[in-house]
Amino acid sequence: MLKIENLHAEIGGKEILKGLSLELGAGEVHAIMGPNGAGKSTLSYVLGGRPGYEVTAGSVTFKGEDLLAMDPHERAAAGFFLGFQYPVEIPGVSNVQFLREALNSQRRERGEQPLTGGEFLKLAKEKAALLKLDMEMLKRPVNVGFSGGEKKRNEMVQMGILDPMLAVLDETDSGLDIDALKVVGEGINAIMRKPEKAVLLITHYQRLLDYVKPDHVHILAAGRIVKSGGPELALQLEEEGYDEVMAA
Amino acid sequence: MSYMPTIHDEEWRYADFDALETVPEAQVTGWSEIAVAPGEVLARSFVLDGATPDVQRLRVTLGEGARAEIFAVNVASAYARLEIEVTLAPKAHFEFGGVLIGGGDVTREFVTRTLHAEPEATSNQTVRAVHWGTASGNYLGRIDVARHAQKTDAAQDFKGLLLEKGASANAKPELEIFADDVKCAHGATVGQLDEMARYYMASRGIAPDVAKHLLIRAFLADALAALEDEAEQERLFDHALAALEQAA
Ligand SMILES: Nc1ncnc2c1ncn2[C@@H]1O[C@H](COP(=O)(O)OP(=O)(O)O)[C@@H](O)[C@H]1O
Ligand SMILES: [Mg+2]
């Protein structure tokens, strides 16, 4: 599904990713954990094609295609989804308008028929209910006035509507209380736990992994994957901390 | 009485004098005048979309409790200026919403002069300017509050959006307030398109030109929000957004 090889990337001339390699197969959930400043968000933005994040070496293939050669909106249409650590506010553009435009843009790009207003609203209602987000909130401008937790749930509503093949979720769990964490965890499972899909969860905490069970756990430090293992690695990190586990 | 303006006239300081020379003097110095009877409503919209320099001047006198609701879109491809002067009787209201939009090497401007001559009148001006190329968008908004015009409530808001480096926006609010019990709010900001919002939209599959269109429509919306006639509002939006098709 996703193959990252020896990825080097810089922001403003400063190298952040320093030879990162990682492979995700269909049907898998991988978790990336790592200390603050390790480059986790940088990795997610590089995969999402954010301007200013420059790849200087290495390659990324997504379903056999060169992901880095695609524009950000083409990556979305190809089935790539990025859940933002800090979802962006867009005053004056409603969630409904934004998401309908997004979904239909993707469908057109893939040569599919756009959804009608009615079809879209039905889909949006279903996904909002799944994430327990009030449908009224989807009529308001994108993320404007949303609490931290509402923004994260809105990211997952968007993921539900757009139905991607691969989701990279950057600290989707931060800012969520215990109840919201459960809703979001179950939402991720419902939307993404399918044999043809894959998820890369970026997180600091074990707690999201109690709901969305990873097949593989990686530690990212100083721009590289320094250790990989099974779910037990996350538990070990929780108990011993990064320094100890990385030294071992 | 009438004289041709010069660069030393405050209200003409940003005008394009080369273009102005080609406009008939009567048009530059004359007024079309309308008196609105007490309690009556004057609803007017202007679309300035000419290819030759144009100056239009409207002078309105509002009777007690009368309203002037004036909306304008200036998309001209040559120098174009709309001037509106309104004198308010007690409890009258003057609403102005204006959009200045376009590229080229063109100056587009609105001038309003709001004369709160009597108590308890209200006024509101909202102007949005979007420019590219080497175009400039100007708004000169003067508010005079006479000594006995207590309980005046006047508001003025200008926002400029520059899509390219060579474009400019000038706002010149001018308040002359002689009464003490008045509310006078004004704001003026100039900025660029929000890059993070554009990227967020792209990450969801929206192509860059569509994202730009949505963001600019949202930016302009405040200027036409007070226009209750939805068909007329849509017509003005269409004029404004059609100009955008020519943008780089
Ligand atoms: N816009 C930027 N300009 C320069 N350096 C940045 C920028 N964004 C992030 N960095 C740096 O990149 C490194 C990795 O940051 P980030 O990817 O956000 O880490 P993480 O998500 O793992 O906490 C940090 O040292 C951070 O200071
Ligand atoms: Mg981060």
XYZ file of C-alpha atoms and ligand atoms in Angstrom:
524
model
C 0.000 0.000 0.000
C 2.621 2.507 1.140
C 6.372 2.177 0.796
C 8.678 4.870 2.113
C 12.360 4.433 1.332
C 15.252 6.456 2.708
C 13.165 9.619 2.884
C 15.025 12.853 3.496
C 13.080 16.094 3.803
C 13.746 19.632 4.885
C 11.818 22.721 5.904
C 13.405 26.073 5.120
C 16.765 24.409 4.447
C 16.760 22.497 7.732
C 16.814 18.718 7.397
C 14.083 17.133 9.538
C 13.626 13.641 8.074
C 16.952 11.870 7.781
C 16.543 8.616 5.936
C 13.178 7.316 7.037
C 11.978 3.952 5.724
C 8.632 2.302 6.408
C 6.296 -0.119 4.692
C 2.556 -0.587 5.250
C 0.555 -3.404 3.724
C -3.168 -3.484 2.980
C -5.280 -4.401 6.008
C -2.623 -3.150 8.446
C -2.594 -0.539 11.166
C 0.784 0.889 12.106
C 1.478 3.266 14.951
C 4.313 5.758 15.037
C 5.334 7.048 18.423
C 8.136 9.380 19.285
C 9.242 12.336 21.363
C 8.194 15.897 20.576
C 10.121 17.367 17.682
C 11.060 13.945 16.301
C 9.547 14.746 12.904
C 6.202 12.952 13.129
C 4.127 15.858 11.845
C 6.784 16.598 9.252
C 6.405 13.050 7.939
C 2.639 13.454 7.720
C 2.933 16.769 5.867
C 5.554 15.421 3.467
C 3.215 12.535 2.645
C 0.395 15.063 2.219
C 2.469 17.322 -0.063
C 2.360 20.488 2.031
C 4.156 23.382 0.277
C 7.492 24.209 1.880
C 8.215 20.608 2.877
C 10.923 19.657 0.444
C 11.967 16.092 -0.263
C 15.694 15.979 -0.960
C 16.155 12.225 -1.291
C 14.280 8.943 -1.146
C 10.963 7.782 -2.520
C 7.363 7.145 -1.529
C 5.139 4.804 -3.498
C 1.423 4.560 -2.820
C -0.425 1.658 -4.463
C 2.556 1.346 -6.805
C 2.487 5.004 -7.857
C 4.954 7.778 -7.087
C 3.107 9.676 -4.351
C 5.600 12.541 -4.326
C 4.916 13.322 -7.991
C 1.250 14.051 -7.278
C -0.234 17.404 -6.237
C -1.911 17.401 -2.817
C -5.450 17.285 -4.276
C -4.437 14.410 -6.570
C -3.126 12.464 -3.575
C -6.547 12.860 -1.947
C -8.315 11.610 -5.068
C -5.928 8.649 -5.171
C -7.181 7.672 -1.705
C -4.730 9.348 0.653
C -6.102 11.113 3.744
C -4.248 13.236 6.263
C -5.818 13.831 9.671
C -4.304 17.106 10.849
C -2.775 17.546 14.298
C -4.152 21.101 14.154
C -7.231 21.177 11.900
C -7.525 24.440 9.999
C -10.329 26.989 10.391
C -11.935 28.359 7.239
C -14.238 31.296 8.030
C -17.117 31.777 5.615
C -17.044 28.260 4.128
C -19.449 25.759 5.683
C -18.392 22.186 6.422
C -21.171 20.914 4.191
C -20.099 23.072 1.252
C -16.430 22.242 1.826
C -16.951 18.487 2.091
C -19.347 18.231 -0.809
C -16.891 20.129 -2.993
C -14.069 17.905 -1.715
C -15.896 14.626 -2.300
C -17.185 15.613 -5.724
C -13.767 16.946 -6.762
C -12.274 13.579 -5.849
C -15.010 11.699 -7.684
C -14.573 13.801 -10.821
C -10.805 13.279 -10.677
C -11.460 9.515 -10.566
C -14.010 9.697 -13.371
C -16.982 8.972 -11.093
C -20.361 10.716 -10.996
C -20.642 13.543 -8.435
C -23.191 13.064 -5.622
C -26.349 15.165 -5.613
C -27.064 17.493 -2.695
C -29.507 14.978 -1.210
C -27.171 12.004 -1.554
C -24.359 13.975 -0.006
C -26.418 15.125 2.987
C -27.516 11.559 3.686
C -23.886 10.435 3.717
C -22.805 13.383 5.884
C -25.580 12.683 8.408
C -24.575 9.047 8.658
C -20.902 9.859 9.312
C -21.673 12.689 11.732
C -23.844 10.232 13.713
C -21.022 7.679 13.703
C -18.694 10.239 15.289
C -21.477 11.697 17.497
C -20.979 15.146 16.002
C -24.121 17.276 15.878
C -25.223 17.709 12.254
C -25.823 21.390 13.048
C -22.063 21.794 13.467
C -21.547 20.691 9.891
C -23.607 23.650 8.742
C -21.200 26.050 10.446
C -17.941 27.305 8.921
C -15.139 24.741 8.840
C -13.712 24.308 12.353
C -14.526 27.908 13.332
C -15.468 28.020 16.996
C -15.042 24.226 17.358
C -13.413 22.952 20.538
C -10.207 20.917 20.227
C -12.154 17.684 20.572
C -14.823 18.746 18.059
C -12.140 19.565 15.517
C -10.673 16.088 15.865
C -14.066 14.435 15.569
C -14.733 16.602 12.519
C -11.511 15.277 10.971
C -12.897 11.781 11.387
C -16.290 12.770 9.948
C -14.384 14.056 6.920
C -12.473 10.788 6.711
C -15.757 8.884 6.866
C -17.252 10.906 4.027
C -14.150 10.804 1.827
C -13.586 7.074 2.480
C -9.821 6.923 1.789
C -7.623 3.863 1.200
C -4.847 5.110 3.460
C -5.171 7.440 6.434
C -2.276 9.108 8.203
C -3.691 10.408 11.482
C -1.464 12.911 13.237
C -2.250 12.919 16.961
C -5.955 12.561 16.338
C -6.232 11.477 19.976
C -4.735 14.594 21.545
C -7.335 17.001 22.908
C -9.929 14.244 23.341
C -11.514 13.305 26.651
C -12.049 9.635 27.535
C -15.529 9.397 26.005
C -14.541 11.169 22.803
C -11.469 8.951 22.538
C -13.690 5.885 22.513
C -15.996 7.395 19.872
C -13.048 8.361 17.689
C -11.320 4.995 18.154
C -14.463 3.117 17.183
C -14.984 5.532 14.279
C -11.506 4.816 12.939
C -12.168 1.075 13.163
C -15.541 1.384 11.425
C -14.166 3.497 8.590
C -10.671 2.094 8.093
C -10.444 -1.463 9.505
C -10.925 -3.158 6.135
C -8.754 -5.658 4.288
C -8.110 -3.204 1.423
C -7.258 -0.205 3.625
C -4.391 0.854 5.874
C -3.818 3.328 8.711
C -0.749 5.078 10.035
C -1.512 6.381 13.528
C 0.775 9.001 14.945
C 0.341 9.212 18.686
C 2.039 9.933 21.974
C -0.124 7.674 24.043
C -1.026 4.062 24.394
C -4.662 4.907 25.114
C -5.827 5.281 21.479
C -4.118 1.971 20.721
C -6.428 0.272 23.223
C -9.235 0.955 20.752
C -7.409 0.827 17.437
C -5.081 -2.133 17.822
C -1.907 -1.702 15.807
C -0.220 -4.560 13.989
C 3.135 -2.793 14.118
C 4.578 -0.033 16.291
C 7.525 2.155 15.294
C 9.547 4.663 17.226
C 10.502 7.795 15.310
C 13.356 9.827 16.738
C 15.511 12.512 15.147
C 13.995 11.979 11.705
C 14.357 8.192 11.501
C 12.572 5.027 12.525
C 14.867 3.806 15.272
C 12.922 0.805 16.480
C 10.011 -1.308 15.261
C 8.020 -4.028 16.968
C 4.567 -5.348 17.733
C 1.860 -3.832 19.976
C 3.959 -4.692 23.029
C 6.422 -1.947 22.053
C 3.778 0.714 22.766
C 3.103 -0.783 26.200
C 6.799 -0.900 26.942
C 7.128 2.778 25.930
C 4.265 3.719 28.210
C 5.997 2.005 31.142
C 9.624 2.854 30.569
C 9.680 6.051 28.446
C 11.493 6.772 25.197
C 15.014 7.090 26.561
C 15.078 3.676 28.136
C 13.387 1.814 25.283
C 15.582 3.466 22.646
C 18.737 2.737 24.621
C 17.839 -0.927 24.929
C -18.861 76.112 -7.712
C -17.581 72.993 -9.386
C -13.934 72.464 -10.121
C -11.841 69.594 -11.387
C -10.176 67.758 -8.517
C -6.414 67.628 -8.103
C -4.089 65.252 -6.321
C -4.147 67.674 -3.382
C -7.808 66.965 -2.716
C -7.850 64.419 0.103
C -10.712 62.454 -1.385
C -8.946 62.131 -4.720
C -5.509 61.255 -3.411
C -5.486 57.711 -4.829
C -7.313 58.532 -8.074
C -5.854 57.847 -11.519
C -5.524 61.376 -12.878
C -4.471 60.342 -16.377
C -7.671 58.365 -16.673
C -9.691 61.117 -15.029
C -8.734 63.575 -17.765
C -10.753 61.544 -20.249
C -13.948 61.690 -18.165
C -16.308 64.592 -18.991
C -16.053 67.334 -16.391
C -19.780 67.314 -15.666
C -19.513 63.670 -14.671
C -16.553 64.277 -12.362
C -18.002 67.280 -10.600
C -21.755 66.761 -10.875
C -24.091 64.698 -8.724
C -27.185 62.701 -9.293
C -29.409 63.564 -6.370
C -32.135 61.617 -4.636
C -34.276 62.643 -1.675
C -35.854 59.781 0.233
C -39.066 60.649 2.066
C -39.447 59.801 5.769
C -39.888 56.081 6.346
C -39.162 55.193 2.720
C -36.445 52.833 1.483
C -34.048 53.463 -1.360
C -32.535 50.198 -2.650
C -29.896 50.561 -5.323
C -27.145 48.463 -6.763
C -24.310 49.447 -9.025
C -22.147 47.331 -11.264
C -19.166 49.246 -12.582
C -17.809 47.071 -15.368
C -16.843 49.521 -18.097
C -13.773 49.487 -20.298
C -13.354 53.281 -20.279
C -12.742 55.532 -17.269
C -15.878 56.183 -15.275
C -16.961 58.344 -12.349
C -20.407 58.064 -10.792
C -21.605 60.278 -7.963
C -24.793 59.855 -5.996
C -26.032 62.254 -3.344
C -28.818 61.011 -1.081
C -30.815 62.852 1.541
C -32.646 60.580 3.944
C -35.784 61.775 5.733
C -36.626 60.702 9.275
C -36.545 56.895 9.609
C -35.717 56.470 5.901
C -33.182 53.933 4.669
C -30.655 53.821 1.854
C -29.437 50.295 1.027
C -26.758 50.575 -1.590
C -24.582 47.774 -2.908
C -21.894 47.992 -5.534
C -19.466 45.803 -7.412
C -16.582 47.514 -9.133
C -15.024 45.144 -11.676
C -14.195 47.781 -14.271
C -11.282 47.264 -16.642
C -10.434 50.985 -16.561
C -10.350 53.541 -13.760
C -13.725 53.535 -12.056
C -14.947 55.464 -9.047
C -18.270 55.442 -7.244
C -18.944 58.230 -4.770
C -21.904 58.234 -2.445
C -22.832 61.026 -0.090
C -25.653 60.474 2.355
C -27.171 62.937 4.799
C -29.196 61.313 7.558
C -32.231 62.681 9.393
C -33.157 61.272 12.836
C -33.377 57.452 12.926
C -32.400 57.105 9.287
C -30.054 54.307 8.190
C -27.429 54.131 5.474
C -26.140 50.703 4.473
C -23.352 50.339 1.947
C -21.755 47.093 0.811
C -19.068 47.275 -1.827
C -16.789 44.881 -3.681
C -13.722 46.073 -5.559
C -12.174 43.298 -7.590
C -9.838 42.891 -10.532
C -6.379 42.858 -12.006
C -4.564 44.764 -14.729
C -3.043 48.158 -14.073
C -6.377 49.574 -12.954
C -7.501 51.712 -10.034
C -10.943 50.949 -8.663
C -12.398 53.003 -5.845
C -15.354 53.711 -3.634
C -15.865 56.905 -1.704
C -18.573 57.338 0.882
C -19.393 60.431 2.858
C -21.839 59.817 5.659
C -23.262 62.910 7.279
C -24.928 62.209 10.587
C -26.700 65.550 10.820
C -29.355 64.490 13.352
C -29.621 62.217 16.412
C -30.216 58.467 16.504
C -29.336 57.655 12.925
C -27.259 54.601 12.043
C -24.892 53.744 9.220
C -22.791 50.787 8.156
C -20.260 50.429 5.347
C -18.594 47.126 4.502
C -16.068 47.076 1.686
C -14.014 44.154 0.410
C -11.239 44.575 -2.146
C -9.504 41.761 -4.052
C -6.746 42.708 -6.445
C -3.982 41.199 -8.506
C -1.634 42.297 -11.265
C -0.684 45.885 -10.493
C -4.235 46.944 -9.724
C -5.215 48.962 -6.712
C -8.441 49.077 -4.747
C -9.247 52.114 -2.652
C -11.871 52.952 -0.132
C -12.218 56.435 1.277
C -14.911 56.537 3.914
C -15.690 59.747 5.668
C -18.097 59.989 8.597
C -19.207 63.336 9.997
C -21.218 63.471 13.173
C -22.755 66.856 13.924
C -22.657 68.330 17.430
C -26.241 67.497 18.305
C -26.352 64.118 16.499
C -26.354 62.163 19.764
C -26.849 58.390 19.797
C -25.369 58.092 16.348
C -24.252 54.516 15.600
C -21.819 54.373 12.714
C -19.697 51.426 11.599
C -17.215 50.998 8.804
C -15.170 47.975 7.851
C -12.647 47.483 5.062
C -10.694 44.361 4.209
C -8.280 44.039 1.316
C -6.930 40.836 -0.177
C -3.906 40.981 -2.443
C -3.396 37.966 -4.667
C -0.117 39.133 -6.181
C 2.824 41.222 -5.046
C 2.227 44.181 -7.393
C -1.349 44.807 -6.260
C -2.296 47.270 -3.555
C -5.174 48.362 -1.371
C -5.692 51.705 0.339
C -8.204 52.476 3.034
C -8.714 55.951 4.356
C -11.277 56.160 7.103
C -11.914 59.711 8.208
C -14.035 60.446 11.240
C -15.105 63.926 12.293
C -17.126 63.567 15.430
C -18.527 66.539 17.265
C -21.156 64.816 19.430
C -20.136 62.935 22.578
C -22.725 60.157 22.906
C -21.923 58.204 19.720
C -20.716 54.780 18.655
C -18.245 54.782 15.833
C -16.512 51.519 14.965
C -14.086 51.188 12.129
C -11.527 48.668 11.009
C -9.214 48.254 8.056
C -6.942 45.309 7.270
C -5.040 44.144 4.219
C -3.745 40.602 3.802
C -3.166 37.655 1.546
C -4.972 34.379 0.977
C -4.580 32.001 3.898
C -2.027 29.448 2.632
C -2.890 26.937 5.327
C -6.584 27.070 4.402
C -5.639 26.498 0.758
C -3.501 23.520 1.699
C -6.203 22.102 3.957
C -8.668 22.282 1.066
C -6.166 20.661 -1.307
C -5.549 17.887 1.211
C -9.246 17.033 0.969
C -9.141 16.866 -2.812
C -10.179 20.383 -3.819
C -8.144 21.658 -6.782
C -6.190 24.894 -6.190
C -8.326 27.092 -8.468
C -11.556 25.869 -6.866
C -10.107 26.395 -3.377
C -9.126 29.937 -4.294
C -12.600 30.608 -5.654
C -14.270 29.340 -2.460
C -11.964 31.350 -0.212
C -12.477 34.548 -2.187
C -16.237 34.102 -2.267
C -16.152 33.671 1.516
C -13.999 36.784 1.810
C -16.422 38.868 -0.249
C -19.529 37.558 1.478
C -19.593 40.153 4.270
C -19.901 42.982 1.765
C -23.130 41.593 0.314
C -24.504 39.912 3.444
C -26.904 42.771 4.231
C -28.462 42.577 0.768
C -31.742 40.805 1.472
C -32.833 40.291 -2.119
C -31.147 36.937 -2.713
C -31.432 37.019 -6.491
C -29.814 40.445 -6.583
C -27.134 39.278 -4.165
C -26.369 36.323 -6.436
C -26.249 38.595 -9.491
C -23.650 40.817 -7.797
C -21.641 37.775 -6.661
C -21.662 36.487 -10.227
C -20.256 39.777 -11.510
C -17.564 39.770 -8.833
C -16.564 36.141 -9.296
C -16.596 36.372 -13.090
C -13.776 38.891 -12.738
C -11.823 36.237 -10.895
C -11.773 33.996 -13.960
C -9.272 36.403 -15.477
C -6.992 36.185 -12.438
C -3.611 34.513 -12.709
N 7.834 25.435 9.704
C 8.976 24.976 10.275
N 10.132 25.625 10.071
C 11.275 25.180 10.627
N 11.354 24.095 11.421
C 10.233 23.420 11.674
C 8.979 23.810 11.105
N 8.033 22.946 11.523
C 8.671 22.041 12.301
N 9.979 22.330 12.390
C 10.979 21.568 13.162
O 10.977 20.248 12.707
C 11.212 19.365 13.790
C 10.144 18.309 13.788
O 8.883 18.901 14.066
P 7.536 18.058 13.997
O 7.545 17.268 12.738
O 6.420 18.982 14.209
O 7.713 17.104 15.244
P 6.674 16.173 16.007
O 5.396 16.176 15.241
O 7.335 14.821 16.044
O 6.540 16.732 17.379
C 11.260 20.213 15.045
O 12.610 20.432 15.387
C 10.609 21.497 14.631
O 11.143 22.569 15.345
Mg 3.444 16.766 15.708
